[in-house]
Coordinates of C-alpha atoms and ligand atoms in Angstrom, one line a residue:
X240 CA 48.9 -106.3 -119.4
X241 CA 49.9 -106.7 -115.8
X242 CA 48.6 -109.7 -113.9
X243 CA 47.6 -108.9 -110.3
X244 CA 45.9 -110.7 -107.4
X245 CA 43.6 -109.4 -104.7
X246 CA 45.0 -109.5 -101.2
X247 CA 42.9 -108.7 -98.1
X248 CA 45.9 -107.7 -95.9
X249 CA 47.7 -109.5 -93.1
X250 CA 44.6 -111.4 -92.0
X251 CA 44.1 -112.9 -95.4
X252 CA 44.7 -116.7 -95.3
X253 CA 46.0 -116.3 -98.8
X254 CA 49.4 -114.9 -98.0
X255 CA 51.8 -112.8 -100.0
X256 CA 54.4 -115.5 -100.1
X257 CA 51.9 -117.8 -101.8
X258 CA 50.7 -115.1 -104.2
X259 CA 54.2 -114.5 -105.4
X260 CA 54.5 -118.1 -106.5
X261 CA 51.7 -117.9 -109.0
X262 CA 53.5 -117.6 -112.4
X263 CA 53.5 -114.1 -113.9
X264 CA 52.2 -112.3 -110.9
X265 CA 53.2 -108.6 -110.9
X266 CA 51.4 -107.2 -108.0
X267 CA 48.6 -107.1 -105.4
X268 CA 45.3 -105.3 -105.3
X269 CA 44.5 -104.2 -101.8
X270 CA 43.2 -101.5 -99.5
X271 CA 43.4 -100.0 -96.1
X272 CA 40.6 -101.9 -94.3
X273 CA 40.8 -100.5 -90.8
X274 CA 39.6 -97.0 -91.7
X275 CA 35.8 -96.4 -92.0
X276 CA 34.3 -95.3 -95.3
X277 CA 34.6 -91.5 -95.7
X278 CA 37.7 -91.0 -93.6
X279 CA 41.3 -90.3 -94.7
X280 CA 43.7 -93.2 -94.9
X281 CA 46.9 -92.7 -92.8
X282 CA 50.0 -92.5 -95.0
X283 CA 51.7 -95.1 -92.8
X284 CA 49.0 -97.6 -93.5
X285 CA 49.3 -97.1 -97.3
X286 CA 53.1 -97.4 -97.0
X287 CA 52.8 -100.6 -95.0
X288 CA 50.9 -102.3 -97.8
X289 CA 53.4 -101.1 -100.3
X290 CA 56.4 -102.3 -98.2
X291 CA 54.9 -105.7 -97.4
X292 CA 54.1 -106.3 -101.1
X293 CA 57.6 -105.2 -102.1
X294 CA 59.2 -107.6 -99.6
X295 CA 57.5 -110.3 -101.6
X296 CA 58.6 -109.0 -105.0
X297 CA 55.1 -107.6 -105.7
X298 CA 53.9 -104.1 -106.7
X299 CA 51.0 -102.3 -105.1
X300 CA 49.6 -100.2 -108.0
X301 CA 45.9 -100.9 -107.8
X302 CA 43.6 -100.1 -104.9
X303 CA 40.3 -101.9 -104.5
X304 CA 38.4 -100.1 -103.1
X305 CA 38.3 -96.7 -101.7
X306 CA 34.7 -96.9 -100.6
X307 CA 32.3 -94.1 -101.5
X308 CA 30.4 -93.0 -98.3
X309 CA 26.6 -93.4 -98.6
X310 CA 26.1 -89.6 -98.0
X311 CA 27.9 -89.0 -101.3
X312 CA 25.6 -91.4 -103.1
X313 CA 22.6 -89.8 -101.3
X314 CA 23.8 -86.3 -102.0
X315 CA 23.4 -85.6 -98.3
X316 CA 24.4 -82.2 -96.8
X317 CA 27.8 -83.5 -95.4
X318 CA 29.0 -84.7 -98.8
X319 CA 31.5 -82.0 -99.5
X320 CA 33.7 -82.9 -96.5
X321 CA 33.5 -86.6 -97.5
X322 CA 34.5 -85.8 -101.1
X323 CA 37.4 -83.7 -99.8
X324 CA 38.5 -86.7 -97.8
X325 CA 38.2 -88.9 -100.9
X326 CA 40.3 -86.4 -102.9
X327 CA 42.9 -86.5 -100.1
X328 CA 43.0 -90.3 -100.4
X329 CA 43.6 -90.0 -104.1
X330 CA 46.6 -87.7 -103.6
X331 CA 48.1 -89.9 -100.9
X332 CA 47.7 -93.0 -103.0
X333 CA 49.2 -91.3 -106.0
X334 CA 52.2 -90.3 -103.9
X335 CA 52.6 -93.9 -102.8
X336 CA 52.8 -95.1 -106.4
X337 CA 49.2 -96.3 -106.9
X338 CA 48.0 -95.9 -110.5
X339 CA 44.4 -97.1 -110.4
X340 CA 41.5 -97.0 -107.9
X341 CA 38.7 -99.4 -108.3
X342 CA 35.5 -98.3 -106.6
X343 CA 31.7 -98.6 -107.0
X344 CA 28.6 -96.5 -106.7
X345 CA 26.1 -99.2 -105.6
X346 CA 23.7 -98.0 -102.9
X347 CA 24.0 -99.8 -99.5
X348 CA 25.0 -103.2 -100.8
X349 CA 28.1 -104.2 -102.8
X350 CA 27.9 -107.5 -104.6
X351 CA 25.2 -109.8 -103.7
X352 CA 24.5 -113.6 -103.9
X353 CA 21.8 -115.9 -102.7
X354 CA 24.3 -118.7 -102.0
X355 CA 28.0 -118.6 -101.0
X356 CA 28.7 -122.3 -101.2
X357 CA 26.6 -123.7 -104.0
X358 CA 27.6 -127.3 -104.6
X359 CA 28.8 -128.1 -108.2
X360 CA 28.7 -131.6 -109.7
X361 CA 32.5 -132.0 -109.5
X362 CA 32.5 -131.6 -105.7
X363 CA 33.6 -128.0 -105.7
X364 CA 31.4 -125.2 -104.6
X365 CA 30.8 -121.7 -105.9
X366 CA 28.8 -118.5 -105.4
X367 CA 25.4 -118.4 -107.0
X368 CA 22.5 -116.0 -107.5
X369 CA 18.8 -116.8 -107.8
X370 CA 16.7 -113.7 -108.4
X371 CA 13.5 -115.0 -106.8
X372 CA 15.3 -116.0 -103.7
X373 CA 17.0 -112.7 -103.4
X374 CA 13.9 -110.6 -104.1
X375 CA 11.9 -112.5 -101.5
X376 CA 14.4 -111.8 -98.8
X377 CA 14.1 -108.9 -96.4
X378 CA 17.3 -107.0 -96.1
X379 CA 16.4 -106.0 -92.6
X380 CA 16.4 -109.6 -91.5
X381 CA 19.9 -111.1 -91.5
X382 CA 19.1 -113.8 -94.0
X383 CA 21.2 -112.5 -96.8
X384 CA 24.5 -113.7 -98.2
X385 CA 26.4 -110.5 -98.4
X386 CA 30.1 -111.2 -99.0
X387 CA 30.9 -107.7 -100.0
X388 CA 28.8 -105.9 -97.5
X389 CA 30.0 -103.5 -94.9
X390 CA 29.2 -105.4 -91.7
X391 CA 29.4 -102.4 -89.5
X392 CA 25.7 -101.4 -90.2
X393 CA 23.5 -101.9 -87.3
X394 CA 19.9 -102.9 -87.8
X395 CA 18.7 -99.4 -87.1
X396 CA 21.4 -97.8 -89.2
X397 CA 20.4 -100.0 -92.1
X398 CA 16.7 -99.2 -91.7
X399 CA 17.4 -95.5 -91.6
X400 CA 19.6 -95.8 -94.7
X401 CA 17.0 -97.7 -96.7
X402 CA 14.5 -95.0 -95.8
X403 CA 16.8 -92.3 -97.0
X404 CA 17.1 -94.1 -100.3
X405 CA 13.4 -94.1 -100.8
X406 CA 13.7 -90.6 -102.3
X407 CA 16.7 -91.5 -104.6
X408 CA 15.7 -92.8 -108.0
X409 CA 18.1 -93.5 -110.8
X410 CA 18.2 -89.9 -112.0
X411 CA 19.0 -88.6 -108.5
X412 CA 21.7 -91.2 -108.2
X413 CA 23.2 -90.1 -111.6
X414 CA 23.1 -86.4 -110.4
X415 CA 25.0 -87.4 -107.2
X416 CA 27.4 -89.5 -109.2
X417 CA 28.1 -86.6 -111.6
X418 CA 28.7 -84.2 -108.7
X419 CA 31.2 -86.7 -107.3
X420 CA 33.0 -87.3 -110.6
X421 CA 33.3 -83.5 -111.4
X422 CA 34.9 -83.0 -108.0
X423 CA 37.4 -85.8 -108.0
X424 CA 38.5 -86.4 -111.7
X425 CA 40.6 -83.2 -111.8
X426 CA 42.3 -84.3 -108.6
X427 CA 43.0 -87.7 -110.3
X428 CA 44.6 -86.0 -113.3
X429 CA 46.9 -84.1 -111.0
X430 CA 47.8 -87.1 -108.9
X431 CA 48.2 -89.4 -111.9
X432 CA 45.7 -91.9 -110.5
X433 CA 43.0 -93.3 -112.7
X434 CA 39.5 -94.1 -111.4
X435 CA 38.0 -97.4 -112.5
X436 CA 34.4 -97.9 -111.6
X437 CA 33.2 -101.4 -110.9
X438 CA 29.9 -102.3 -112.4
X439 CA 26.9 -103.1 -110.2
X440 CA 26.8 -106.8 -109.4
X441 CA 24.3 -108.1 -110.3
X442 CA 23.7 -105.4 -113.0
X443 CA 20.1 -104.8 -112.1
X444 CA 18.2 -103.1 -109.2
X445 CA 17.7 -105.0 -105.9
X446 CA 15.4 -104.3 -103.0
X447 CA 14.0 -101.2 -104.8
X448 CA 17.4 -99.5 -104.7
X449 CA 18.6 -97.9 -107.9
X450 CA 21.6 -99.3 -109.7
X451 CA 23.1 -97.3 -112.5
X452 CA 26.4 -98.9 -113.7
X453 CA 25.0 -101.8 -115.7
X454 CA 26.3 -101.7 -119.2
X455 CA 26.9 -99.8 -122.4
X456 CA 24.5 -96.9 -121.8
X457 CA 25.9 -96.4 -118.4
X458 CA 29.4 -96.0 -119.7
X459 CA 28.4 -93.7 -122.5
X460 CA 26.6 -91.5 -120.0
X461 CA 29.5 -91.5 -117.6
X462 CA 32.0 -90.6 -120.3
X463 CA 29.7 -87.7 -121.3
X464 CA 29.7 -86.3 -117.8
X465 CA 33.5 -86.4 -117.5
X466 CA 35.3 -87.2 -120.8
X467 CA 38.7 -87.5 -119.2
X468 CA 40.1 -91.0 -119.4
X469 CA 40.9 -90.7 -115.7
X470 CA 37.2 -91.3 -115.4
X471 CA 37.6 -95.0 -116.2
X472 CA 36.1 -98.5 -115.9
X473 CA 36.8 -101.8 -114.2
X474 CA 35.6 -104.3 -116.8
X475 CA 34.2 -107.0 -114.5
X476 CA 33.3 -109.7 -117.0
X477 CA 31.3 -111.8 -114.5
X478 CA 29.2 -108.8 -113.1
X479 CA 28.3 -107.5 -116.5
X480 CA 28.1 -110.9 -118.0
X481 CA 25.2 -112.0 -115.7
X482 CA 23.1 -110.0 -118.1
X483 CA 23.1 -111.7 -121.5
X484 CA 22.4 -108.3 -123.2
X485 CA 25.9 -107.2 -122.3
X486 CA 28.3 -108.1 -125.1
X487 CA 31.6 -108.1 -123.2
X488 CA 33.9 -108.2 -126.2
X489 CA 32.0 -105.3 -127.8
X490 CA 32.3 -103.3 -124.5
X491 CA 36.0 -104.1 -124.3
X492 CA 36.5 -102.7 -127.8
X493 CA 34.3 -99.7 -127.4
X494 CA 35.7 -98.5 -124.1
X495 CA 39.2 -99.7 -124.4
X496 CA 40.9 -96.4 -123.6
X497 CA 38.8 -96.1 -120.4
X498 CA 39.4 -99.7 -119.2
X499 CA 42.2 -99.5 -116.6
X500 CA 41.4 -102.7 -114.7
X501 CA 39.9 -106.0 -115.7
X502 CA 38.2 -108.6 -113.4
X503 CA 38.3 -111.8 -115.4
X504 CA 35.9 -114.6 -114.4
X505 CA 33.1 -116.7 -115.9
X506 CA 29.5 -117.1 -115.0
X507 CA 27.0 -119.8 -116.1
X508 CA 23.6 -118.3 -116.7
X509 CA 21.1 -120.9 -115.4
X510 CA 17.8 -119.0 -115.9
X511 CA 16.4 -115.5 -116.1
X512 CA 18.5 -113.4 -113.7
X513 CA 20.0 -116.6 -112.2
X514 CA 23.6 -117.7 -112.4
X515 CA 26.3 -119.8 -110.9
X516 CA 29.9 -118.8 -110.9
X517 CA 31.9 -121.1 -113.1
X518 CA 35.6 -121.9 -113.6
X519 CA 37.4 -119.3 -115.8
X520 CA 37.6 -121.6 -118.8
X521 CA 35.4 -120.4 -121.6
X522 CA 33.6 -123.6 -122.4
X523 CA 32.6 -124.0 -118.7
X524 CA 30.5 -120.9 -118.6
X525 CA 28.4 -118.5 -120.6
X526 CA 31.3 -116.1 -121.3
X527 CA 34.0 -116.5 -123.9
X528 CA 37.1 -115.3 -122.1
X529 CA 39.2 -115.8 -125.2
X530 CA 37.1 -113.4 -127.2
X531 CA 37.0 -110.8 -124.4
X532 CA 40.7 -110.9 -123.9
X533 CA 41.3 -110.8 -127.7
X534 CA 39.1 -107.7 -128.0
X535 CA 41.1 -106.1 -125.2
X536 CA 44.4 -107.1 -126.7
X537 CA 43.5 -105.9 -130.2
X538 CA 42.3 -102.5 -128.7
X539 CA 45.7 -102.1 -127.1
X540 CA 44.8 -102.8 -123.5
X541 CA 47.8 -102.1 -121.3
X542 CA 46.2 -102.0 -117.9
X543 CA 45.9 -104.3 -114.9
X544 CA 43.9 -107.6 -114.8
X545 CA 43.1 -110.0 -112.0
X546 CA 41.5 -113.4 -111.9
X547 CA 38.2 -112.9 -110.1
X548 CA 36.1 -115.1 -107.8
X549 CA 37.2 -118.7 -107.8
X550 CA 35.3 -121.8 -106.7
X551 CA 36.4 -123.5 -103.5
X552 CA 38.3 -126.6 -104.7
X553 CA 40.6 -129.3 -103.1
X554 CA 38.9 -128.8 -99.8
X555 CA 40.0 -125.2 -99.4
X556 CA 38.0 -123.0 -97.0
X557 CA 38.1 -119.3 -96.6
X558 CA 36.7 -116.0 -97.9
X559 CA 33.9 -116.8 -100.4
X560 CA 35.2 -116.3 -103.9
X561 CA 38.7 -115.5 -102.7
X562 CA 40.5 -118.7 -102.1
X563 CA 43.9 -119.3 -103.5
X564 CA 43.6 -122.4 -105.7
X565 CA 40.9 -121.7 -108.2
X566 CA 42.0 -118.0 -108.6
X567 CA 45.5 -119.2 -109.3
X568 CA 44.2 -121.6 -111.9
X569 CA 42.3 -118.6 -113.4
X570 CA 45.5 -116.5 -113.5
X571 CA 47.4 -119.3 -115.3
X572 CA 44.6 -119.7 -117.8
X573 CA 44.4 -115.9 -118.5
X574 CA 48.2 -115.8 -118.9
X575 CA 48.0 -118.7 -121.3
X576 CA 45.3 -117.0 -123.4
X577 CA 47.2 -113.7 -123.4
X578 CA 50.4 -115.3 -124.5
X579 CA 48.8 -117.1 -127.4
X580 CA 46.8 -114.0 -128.4
X581 CA 49.9 -111.8 -128.2
X582 CA 51.8 -114.3 -130.4
X583 CA 49.1 -113.9 -132.9
X584 CA 47.8 -117.5 -132.7
Ligands
LIG625 C1 33.7 -108.6 -105.5 C2 34.3 -107.3 -105.9 C3 33.6 -106.1 -105.5 C4 34.5 -104.9 -105.8 C5 33.8 -103.6 -105.4 C6 34.6 -102.4 -106.0 O1 34.2 -109.6 -105.5 O2 34.6 -107.3 -107.2 O3 33.3 -106.1 -104.1 O4 35.6 -104.9 -105.0 O5 32.5 -103.5 -105.9 O6 34.3 -101.3 -105.3

């Protein structure tokens, strides 16, 4: 297992010299942020991330994310050029030493919450999701908390995109996903780069848009489309765990050879399709991190892991979910669990 930490580049208030001081940190997870989705990343930009990380004693072996252009998800006429660009990014990243690409196939919105700064009784605050609040929102009015959203959409652009998606149901989205996988997985095999799809967060449809990567059945279907283990998974415990039907330890065991990257965090389910993000510690949320890590360990997991969203604690302000302190506590906790599990205790 290699412990990593997400770094949003030179503008990230959580700097590399701080990340390197977290015990057991092997590398950063990052991306080229200045290039729009669908275009090719300049080799110099990739090299710059590698060199900056290396100067701080950190590796750069995981990219999160190479975004998939909406026209690929829509199966629009221009998709072949965009897929060729994606393939070129895979080759370039492989050449620069990247081993895993985390990506998602969620239409329009990435992860979504109804609250970015939900107060917790201990005085910290966390991300939270309330389904009724979200479903009563209009995505065309800017009343959404969209931490992972591409902010470059204009109002008109978003309206047009949502209209295009009206003809895309889950089956069409699966077809378009299969078309994408069949084109890129052979490239990954050649480049030595494994794809690791991030589950939909939350793992159910929102605003009438289809969402297809939600649990066991999704992974089975995905593996059937492209059996290569280069067609892999990011096991995001918090995203999948928001649905109590997902048994994370069972998924970890069943898909172990395909899990190349783990996002470890806890959620506290507070009602039907409602949750708050909790500290990583098992007893503070609905997920048992010990059992999940034990299942991964026993199945021979040898990939990358990172603590995921943290609360804002000790007065820290910054990018929702991505402050330093609580994620660092998460890393220490995961390292402790892993050490004990590896020692057979
Ligand atoms: C949120 C992240 C996601 C993830 C993408 C992967 O905190 O886990 O935004 O990076 O879905 O493509």
